[in-house]
Short mmCIF file of C-alpha atoms in Angstrom, two decimals:
data_model
loop_
_atom_site.label_atom_id
_atom_site.label_comp_id
_atom_site.label_asym_id
_atom_site.label_seq_id
_atom_site.Cartn_x
_atom_site.Cartn_y
_atom_site.Cartn_z
CA MET A 1 88.79 69.00 131.71
CA LYS A 2 89.92 70.70 128.50
CA HIS A 3 87.70 73.50 127.17
CA VAL A 4 87.58 74.77 123.59
CA ASN A 5 85.20 77.20 122.00
CA THR A 6 83.88 74.79 119.36
CA ILE A 7 84.00 71.04 118.86
CA ILE A 8 83.39 69.76 115.34
CA ILE A 9 82.36 66.11 115.12
CA GLY A 10 83.57 64.55 111.88
CA ALA A 11 86.50 65.25 109.55
CA GLY A 12 84.79 64.88 106.18
CA GLN A 13 83.99 67.65 103.71
CA SER A 14 81.62 69.38 106.13
CA GLY A 15 84.00 69.22 109.08
CA LEU A 16 86.92 70.59 107.09
CA ALA A 17 84.76 73.32 105.54
CA MET A 18 83.62 74.47 108.99
CA SER A 19 87.17 74.27 110.34
CA ALA A 20 88.40 76.48 107.49
CA GLN A 21 85.77 79.08 108.38
CA LEU A 22 86.64 79.01 112.07
CA ILE A 23 90.36 79.28 111.34
CA THR A 24 89.64 82.38 109.24
CA ARG A 25 87.66 83.83 112.12
CA GLY A 26 90.28 82.92 114.72
CA ILE A 27 87.84 80.75 116.69
CA ASP A 28 89.43 78.06 118.84
CA HIS A 29 88.19 74.60 117.90
CA VAL A 30 89.01 70.93 117.50
CA ILE A 31 87.72 68.29 115.08
CA LEU A 32 86.95 64.89 116.56
CA GLU A 33 87.10 62.02 114.06
CA ARG A 34 86.16 58.43 114.91
CA GLY A 35 88.69 57.04 112.43
CA GLN A 36 91.01 58.76 110.00
CA ILE A 37 90.33 61.91 107.98
CA ALA A 38 87.44 61.32 105.55
CA ASN A 39 86.82 58.02 107.29
CA SER A 40 83.58 57.16 105.44
CA TRP A 41 85.13 57.90 102.05
CA ARG A 42 88.23 55.99 103.06
CA SER A 43 86.72 52.81 104.49
CA GLU A 44 82.99 52.62 103.63
CA ARG A 45 82.93 52.83 99.84
CA TRP A 46 83.26 50.21 97.13
CA ASP A 47 86.47 49.81 95.13
CA SER A 48 85.18 50.98 91.73
CA LEU A 49 83.52 54.18 92.97
CA TYR A 50 84.03 57.39 91.04
CA LEU A 51 82.33 60.59 92.15
CA LEU A 52 79.13 61.42 90.31
CA SER A 53 80.04 65.11 90.25
CA PRO A 54 82.61 66.48 87.76
CA ASN A 55 85.91 67.61 89.26
CA TRP A 56 85.16 71.32 89.05
CA MET A 57 82.57 70.70 91.77
CA ASN A 58 84.92 68.78 94.05
CA GLY A 59 86.92 71.44 95.86
CA LEU A 60 87.43 71.05 99.61
CA ALA A 61 87.39 73.56 102.47
CA GLY A 62 86.79 76.50 100.18
CA LYS A 63 89.60 75.65 97.77
CA ALA A 64 88.71 75.01 94.14
CA TYR A 65 89.77 71.85 92.36
CA ASP A 66 93.31 72.44 91.06
CA GLY A 67 93.92 69.26 89.05
CA PRO A 68 94.44 68.77 85.32
CA ASN A 69 90.95 67.58 84.38
CA CYS A 70 88.16 69.86 85.54
CA ASP A 71 85.50 68.03 83.54
CA GLY A 72 86.66 64.55 84.54
CA PHE A 73 85.53 62.37 87.41
CA MET A 74 87.59 61.55 90.46
CA HIS A 75 88.13 58.08 91.85
CA VAL A 76 87.42 57.85 95.57
CA SER A 77 91.11 57.09 96.28
CA GLU A 78 92.11 60.43 94.76
CA LEU A 79 89.46 62.18 96.83
CA VAL A 80 90.87 60.64 100.04
CA PHE A 81 94.35 61.80 99.02
CA ARG A 82 93.01 65.32 98.50
CA PHE A 83 91.35 65.26 101.90
CA ASP A 84 94.70 64.46 103.51
CA GLN A 85 96.43 67.19 101.52
CA THR A 86 93.78 69.77 102.39
CA ALA A 87 93.79 69.00 106.11
CA ALA A 88 97.58 69.25 106.22
CA ALA A 89 97.70 72.50 104.23
CA MET A 90 95.21 74.24 106.51
CA SER A 91 96.72 72.74 109.69
CA ALA A 92 93.28 71.59 110.73
CA PRO A 93 93.20 70.71 114.45
CA ILE A 94 92.03 67.12 114.00
CA GLN A 95 92.00 64.50 116.75
CA THR A 96 91.68 61.16 114.95
CA GLU A 97 90.67 57.76 116.33
CA THR A 98 88.36 59.49 118.78
CA THR A 99 84.80 58.23 119.09
CA VAL A 100 82.13 60.50 120.55
CA LEU A 101 80.14 58.67 123.21
CA SER A 102 77.77 61.41 124.38
CA VAL A 103 76.95 65.10 124.10
CA ASN A 104 75.17 66.81 126.98
CA THR A 105 74.64 70.36 128.13
CA SER A 106 76.98 71.87 130.70
CA PRO A 107 77.25 75.21 132.55
CA THR A 108 79.64 76.46 129.85
CA GLY A 109 77.65 75.06 126.93
CA TYR A 110 78.24 71.39 126.23
CA VAL A 111 80.28 68.47 127.49
CA VAL A 112 81.45 65.98 124.90
CA GLN A 113 82.47 62.59 126.25
CA THR A 114 84.73 60.51 124.01
CA ASP A 115 86.63 57.26 124.35
CA GLN A 116 89.71 59.44 124.86
CA GLY A 117 88.22 61.53 127.66
CA ALA A 118 85.82 64.44 128.09
CA MET A 119 85.93 68.02 126.81
CA THR A 120 83.72 71.04 127.33
CA CYS A 121 82.87 73.64 124.72
CA THR A 122 80.64 76.58 123.94
CA ASN A 123 79.49 75.25 120.57
CA VAL A 124 79.13 71.86 118.90
CA VAL A 125 79.03 71.35 115.13
CA MET A 126 77.81 67.89 114.15
CA ALA A 127 79.50 67.29 110.81
CA ASN A 128 79.29 63.52 110.86
CA GLY A 129 77.06 63.61 107.79
CA ALA A 130 73.91 62.07 106.44
CA CYS A 131 75.42 58.69 105.53
CA ALA A 132 76.51 57.40 108.93
CA ARG A 133 74.65 54.12 108.61
CA SER A 134 72.75 52.22 105.95
CA ASN A 135 68.98 52.32 106.15
CA VAL A 136 68.06 48.62 106.18
CA PRO A 137 64.39 47.75 106.87
CA GLY A 138 63.51 45.60 109.84
CA PHE A 139 62.08 42.83 107.69
CA ALA A 140 65.62 42.08 106.47
CA THR A 141 65.72 39.61 109.34
CA ASN A 142 63.06 37.56 107.52
CA LEU A 143 65.48 36.64 104.75
CA PRO A 144 66.70 33.04 104.66
CA GLN A 145 69.62 32.46 107.00
CA THR A 146 71.70 31.28 104.05
CA MET A 147 71.28 34.63 102.28
CA HIS A 148 74.35 36.90 102.36
CA GLN A 149 73.42 40.52 103.04
CA PHE A 150 75.43 43.59 102.05
CA THR A 151 75.08 47.38 102.00
CA PRO A 152 77.09 49.92 100.00
CA GLN A 153 79.08 50.51 103.18
CA ASN A 154 80.47 46.98 103.45
CA TYR A 155 80.35 45.81 99.83
CA LYS A 156 83.72 46.28 98.13
CA ARG A 157 83.79 44.24 94.90
CA PRO A 158 81.81 41.49 93.10
CA ASP A 159 84.31 38.84 94.19
CA ASP A 160 83.03 39.34 97.76
CA LEU A 161 79.66 37.94 96.68
CA PRO A 162 78.83 34.25 96.55
CA ASP A 163 78.13 32.68 93.17
CA GLY A 164 74.46 32.85 92.31
CA LYS A 165 71.79 35.46 91.67
CA VAL A 166 71.83 38.80 93.47
CA LEU A 167 68.90 41.00 94.48
CA VAL A 168 69.74 44.70 94.70
CA ILE A 169 67.19 46.77 96.60
CA GLY A 170 66.94 50.45 95.63
CA ALA A 171 67.38 52.25 92.30
CA SER A 172 69.10 55.48 93.23
CA ALA A 173 72.73 56.11 92.29
CA SER A 174 74.30 53.39 94.45
CA GLY A 175 71.76 50.73 93.57
CA GLN A 176 71.93 51.28 89.82
CA GLN A 177 75.72 51.50 89.73
CA LEU A 178 76.19 48.36 91.81
CA ALA A 179 73.52 46.43 89.90
CA ARG A 180 75.45 47.15 86.71
CA GLU A 181 78.77 46.10 88.26
CA ILE A 182 77.38 42.88 89.71
CA GLN A 183 75.60 41.94 86.48
CA ALA A 184 78.83 42.49 84.56
CA SER A 185 80.59 40.09 86.94
CA GLY A 186 78.44 37.23 85.63
CA ARG A 187 75.91 37.12 88.45
CA GLN A 188 72.32 37.50 87.28
CA THR A 189 71.01 40.61 89.05
CA THR A 190 67.48 41.74 89.83
CA LEU A 191 66.93 45.36 90.81
CA ALA A 192 63.96 46.25 93.02
CA VAL A 193 62.92 49.77 92.02
CA GLY A 194 61.35 52.24 94.40
CA THR A 195 61.07 56.01 94.17
CA HIS A 196 63.99 57.26 92.08
CA LEU A 197 65.19 60.06 89.83
CA ARG A 198 66.40 59.84 86.26
CA PHE A 199 68.99 62.12 84.67
CA PRO A 200 71.06 62.03 81.49
CA ARG A 201 74.78 62.42 82.14
CA THR A 202 75.00 65.08 79.44
CA TYR A 203 72.39 67.27 77.81
CA ARG A 204 72.77 69.66 74.91
CA GLY A 205 76.52 69.14 74.92
CA LYS A 206 77.18 69.83 78.61
CA ASP A 207 77.23 67.81 81.81
CA ILE A 208 73.85 67.83 83.52
CA MET A 209 75.47 69.09 86.75
CA MET A 210 76.56 72.22 84.92
CA TRP A 211 72.97 72.85 83.83
CA LEU A 212 71.65 72.21 87.36
CA ASP A 213 74.16 74.76 88.60
CA VAL A 214 73.50 77.51 86.06
CA ILE A 215 69.70 77.33 86.31
CA GLY A 216 70.02 77.53 90.10
CA ALA A 217 68.46 74.15 90.84
CA THR A 218 71.12 73.21 93.40
CA SER A 219 71.19 76.50 95.29
CA VAL A 220 67.53 77.23 96.09
CA SER A 221 67.39 78.11 99.79
CA HIS A 222 65.58 75.84 102.22
CA THR A 223 63.47 78.87 103.15
CA GLU A 224 62.09 79.07 99.60
CA VAL A 225 60.87 75.47 99.43
CA ASP A 226 57.17 74.82 100.01
CA ASP A 227 57.53 71.44 101.75
CA ILE A 228 61.07 71.13 103.04
CA ALA A 229 60.38 67.83 104.81
CA ARG A 230 59.28 66.25 101.55
CA VAL A 231 62.20 67.72 99.61
CA ARG A 232 64.66 66.36 102.17
CA ARG A 233 63.36 62.88 101.41
CA THR A 234 64.07 63.25 97.68
CA PRO A 235 66.26 60.43 96.34
CA SER A 236 69.84 61.13 95.37
CA LEU A 237 70.80 62.05 91.81
CA THR A 238 71.05 58.88 89.71
CA LEU A 239 74.31 59.51 87.89
CA VAL A 240 77.60 57.73 87.26
CA ALA A 241 80.89 59.05 85.96
CA ASP A 242 81.37 59.54 82.22
CA ASP A 243 78.18 57.71 81.24
CA THR A 244 74.40 57.73 81.43
CA ILE A 245 72.83 55.05 83.58
CA ASP A 246 69.12 54.42 83.89
CA LEU A 247 66.74 51.49 84.00
CA ASN A 248 66.85 51.17 80.21
CA THR A 249 70.64 50.86 80.04
CA LEU A 250 70.57 48.35 82.89
CA GLN A 251 67.96 46.22 81.14
CA ASN A 252 70.04 46.37 77.96
CA GLU A 253 72.88 44.86 79.99
CA GLY A 254 70.73 42.05 81.34
CA VAL A 255 69.59 43.39 84.70
CA GLU A 256 66.01 42.42 85.50
CA ILE A 257 63.84 45.07 87.16
CA THR A 258 60.82 44.73 89.37
CA GLY A 259 58.84 46.90 91.79
CA ARG A 260 59.62 48.21 95.25
CA LEU A 261 60.36 45.54 97.83
CA ALA A 262 57.42 45.65 100.23
CA ALA A 263 58.13 42.74 102.58
CA VAL A 264 59.85 39.42 103.06
CA GLN A 265 57.70 36.53 104.33
CA ASP A 266 58.93 32.98 104.85
CA GLY A 267 61.89 33.58 102.57
CA THR A 268 59.78 35.06 99.78
CA ALA A 269 60.37 38.64 98.65
CA LEU A 270 57.13 40.51 97.92
CA PHE A 271 57.15 43.48 95.55
CA SER A 272 54.64 46.24 94.97
CA GLY A 273 52.87 46.63 91.66
CA SER A 274 53.82 50.30 91.36
CA LEU A 275 56.83 49.93 89.04
CA SER A 276 55.11 51.51 86.04
CA ASN A 277 53.91 54.51 88.05
CA LEU A 278 57.32 55.05 89.67
CA CYS A 279 59.03 55.01 86.28
CA GLU A 280 56.47 57.39 84.76
CA VAL A 281 57.04 59.86 87.60
CA ALA A 282 60.83 59.68 87.17
CA ASP A 283 60.48 60.28 83.42
CA LEU A 284 58.10 63.19 84.03
CA LYS A 285 60.46 64.87 86.50
CA MET A 286 63.39 64.43 84.11
CA ASN A 287 61.49 66.01 81.25
CA ARG A 288 60.40 68.91 83.43
CA LEU A 289 64.03 69.53 84.32
CA LEU A 290 65.11 69.38 80.69
CA THR A 291 62.37 71.85 79.82
CA SER A 292 63.71 74.20 82.50
CA VAL A 293 67.17 73.91 80.94
CA ASP A 294 65.75 74.58 77.47
CA GLU A 295 63.94 77.67 78.74
CA TRP A 296 67.10 78.99 80.42
CA ILE A 297 69.07 78.48 77.22
CA GLU A 298 66.49 80.37 75.16
CA ASP A 299 66.08 83.14 77.75
CA ASN A 300 69.83 83.73 77.65
CA GLY A 301 70.10 83.67 73.87
CA LEU A 302 72.23 80.54 73.69
CA GLY A 303 69.96 78.41 71.53
CA THR A 304 72.23 78.58 68.48
CA LEU A 305 75.41 77.92 70.48
CA VAL A 306 74.55 74.50 71.89
CA PRO A 307 73.07 71.34 70.33
CA ALA A 308 69.31 71.15 69.86
CA SER A 309 66.99 70.01 72.63
CA GLU A 310 66.12 66.35 72.84
CA ARG A 311 64.01 63.92 74.81
CA PHE A 312 64.87 60.38 75.78
CA GLU A 313 63.10 57.06 75.41
CA ALA A 314 60.57 56.46 78.17
CA THR A 315 61.59 53.91 80.76
CA ARG A 316 60.76 50.42 79.53
CA VAL A 317 58.77 48.43 82.05
CA PRO A 318 58.41 44.64 81.83
CA THR A 319 54.96 43.51 80.75
CA ALA A 320 54.56 41.45 83.91
CA PRO A 321 57.20 42.40 86.51
CA LYS A 322 57.59 39.79 89.21
CA LEU A 323 55.54 40.44 92.32
CA LYS A 324 57.23 37.76 94.43
CA LEU A 325 60.42 35.73 94.45
CA ASP A 326 61.11 32.60 96.45
CA LEU A 327 64.71 33.64 96.90
CA ALA A 328 66.31 30.33 97.84
CA ARG A 329 64.33 28.27 95.30
CA GLU A 330 65.17 30.65 92.47
CA GLY A 331 68.89 30.68 93.21
CA PHE A 332 69.41 34.02 94.93
CA LYS A 333 72.48 33.95 97.16
CA ALA A 334 72.89 37.60 98.16
CA VAL A 335 70.91 40.77 98.79
CA LEU A 336 72.45 44.23 98.56
CA TRP A 337 70.47 46.89 100.43
CA ALA A 338 70.96 50.11 98.47
CA THR A 339 68.07 51.65 100.37
CA GLY A 340 69.73 54.88 101.39
CA TYR A 341 71.43 56.13 104.48
CA GLU A 342 70.57 57.93 107.65
CA PRO A 343 72.53 60.09 110.10
CA ASP A 344 73.54 58.74 113.48
CA PHE A 345 73.06 60.96 116.50
CA HIS A 346 72.59 58.22 119.12
CA TRP A 347 75.13 59.97 121.34
CA LEU A 348 73.21 63.27 121.40
CA ASN A 349 71.36 63.37 124.71
CA LEU A 350 69.24 66.45 124.04
CA PRO A 351 65.52 66.96 123.22
CA VAL A 352 66.13 67.98 119.61
CA PHE A 353 64.39 65.14 117.74
CA ASP A 354 60.90 64.82 116.31
CA ARG A 355 58.57 61.91 117.03
CA LYS A 356 60.23 59.87 114.25
CA GLY A 357 63.69 60.44 115.69
CA ARG A 358 64.77 62.95 113.05
CA LEU A 359 66.92 65.90 114.04
CA ILE A 360 64.99 69.18 114.18
CA HIS A 361 66.93 72.09 112.73
CA ASP A 362 66.49 75.32 110.80
CA GLY A 363 69.10 75.41 108.08
CA GLY A 364 71.58 73.59 110.30
CA VAL A 365 70.88 75.57 113.46
CA VAL A 366 69.61 73.02 115.99
CA SER A 367 69.57 74.97 119.22
CA ASP A 368 71.68 77.54 121.08
CA GLY A 369 75.27 76.70 120.14
CA LEU A 370 74.39 73.39 118.46
CA TYR A 371 74.74 73.04 114.70
CA ALA A 372 74.52 70.32 112.03
CA MET A 373 76.27 70.07 108.68
CA GLY A 374 75.95 67.86 105.61
CA LEU A 375 72.29 66.82 105.95
CA PRO A 376 70.02 66.49 102.89
CA TYR A 377 68.84 69.91 101.70
CA MET A 378 70.08 71.39 104.97
CA ARG A 379 70.30 74.88 103.50
CA GLN A 380 70.14 74.05 99.78
CA ARG A 381 70.09 70.98 97.54
CA GLN A 382 73.88 71.00 97.27
CA SER A 383 74.31 70.76 101.05
CA THR A 384 75.42 67.14 100.63
CA PHE A 385 77.73 67.90 97.68
CA LEU A 386 81.44 68.45 98.22
CA ASN A 387 81.23 72.03 96.97
CA GLY A 388 78.02 72.70 98.88
CA ALA A 389 79.70 72.34 102.26
CA GLN A 390 81.56 75.63 101.93
CA SER A 391 78.58 77.98 101.63
CA ASP A 392 76.74 76.15 104.41
CA ALA A 393 79.82 76.40 106.64
CA ALA A 394 80.14 80.11 105.92
CA ALA A 395 76.52 80.73 106.93
CA LEU A 396 76.73 78.68 110.12
CA ALA A 397 80.12 80.11 111.07
CA ALA A 398 78.62 83.59 110.79
CA HIS A 399 75.78 82.52 113.09
CA LEU A 400 78.23 80.97 115.53
CA GLY A 401 80.46 84.04 115.44
CA ALA A 402 77.55 86.35 116.14
CA ARG A 403 76.56 84.15 119.06
CA ILE A 404 79.96 84.62 120.73
CA GLY A 405 80.03 88.35 119.99
CA GLN A 406 82.18 88.28 116.89
CA PRO A 407 81.34 90.85 114.19
CA LEU A 408 79.40 89.38 111.29
CA ALA A 409 82.13 90.38 108.83
CA ALA A 410 85.13 88.35 110.01
#
């Protein structure tokens, strides 16, 4: 049975970032990838997707973006191309088309069983990410049998949808972007809105991601957060490339909004009456952030060098949002569950989960020789960003190196 020092599971941004660190440290390792490099980006994204982060944030494996448009936004096909280029340039030891079946302890550390055979190792880095599978509620089975169901992982384009109305569940980045796209295709779309965030694409002349970066909002350590469990449940940033999207712009384009989907009974979708409160909270959080940006600008003497501060129209809420929809009777033919994602560790046969099945870790350190990468707010808010993988990998590689007796300064 082959033995390597470290097995990395997953060849996305986190896997490549960790591999780059281990190569620098001279630590023997292999990356196991269930499909091709960047498999989720390659095969589980919709056709029109552009990254929500500007290109200057989209370096891979410690290398900065080197293209011609630092402030532009990259289509997912270009990102996949850059993954392939990066992996080849660093000679990453990737074993593709290899599915992990189980991970157990062994006398030398761990044994990883795959569909291509078994390997033993001293360390395992689980870099298969936070978006392994769509988080679809159990009551989805109560939808009418004639209803077509999609998630952002298997939806590709509006032409895949049947003619008729579409219900999109979830108002974070994926839900809002896809609701806009589907509405523009001529299908009347209703968006069920739960907890969400609201951000302008640009503020005071600069991209909002630049402001989040300079005020330190994306790099606060997990050790400095009061309630890390709550923060890790925070919705994703609601942004799209080159434009501002929010519930107001969607309503301007004809999308109907209603409250959080609470249940489906006998083919009828039931919604909570909390839409107004959820929108008020999103507006409040946005304005608090903009105030933090304003304060940073003034504290650093930049007030005369950028446009004046501004505030945006409050989210418009329908006077009487629908609390229930008889889906079949009202002409709905498809539901798109944009209700978030969850990691998949079903193959991990170790007592490292809490009572809700969530992985227990401290900044990515799970247990002796077992690490995780790419989870929400794993070490900082940018842990799930492309550029956030590098600093997380550096910290965990240092921990791993110390564990095997390597000096902290590699």
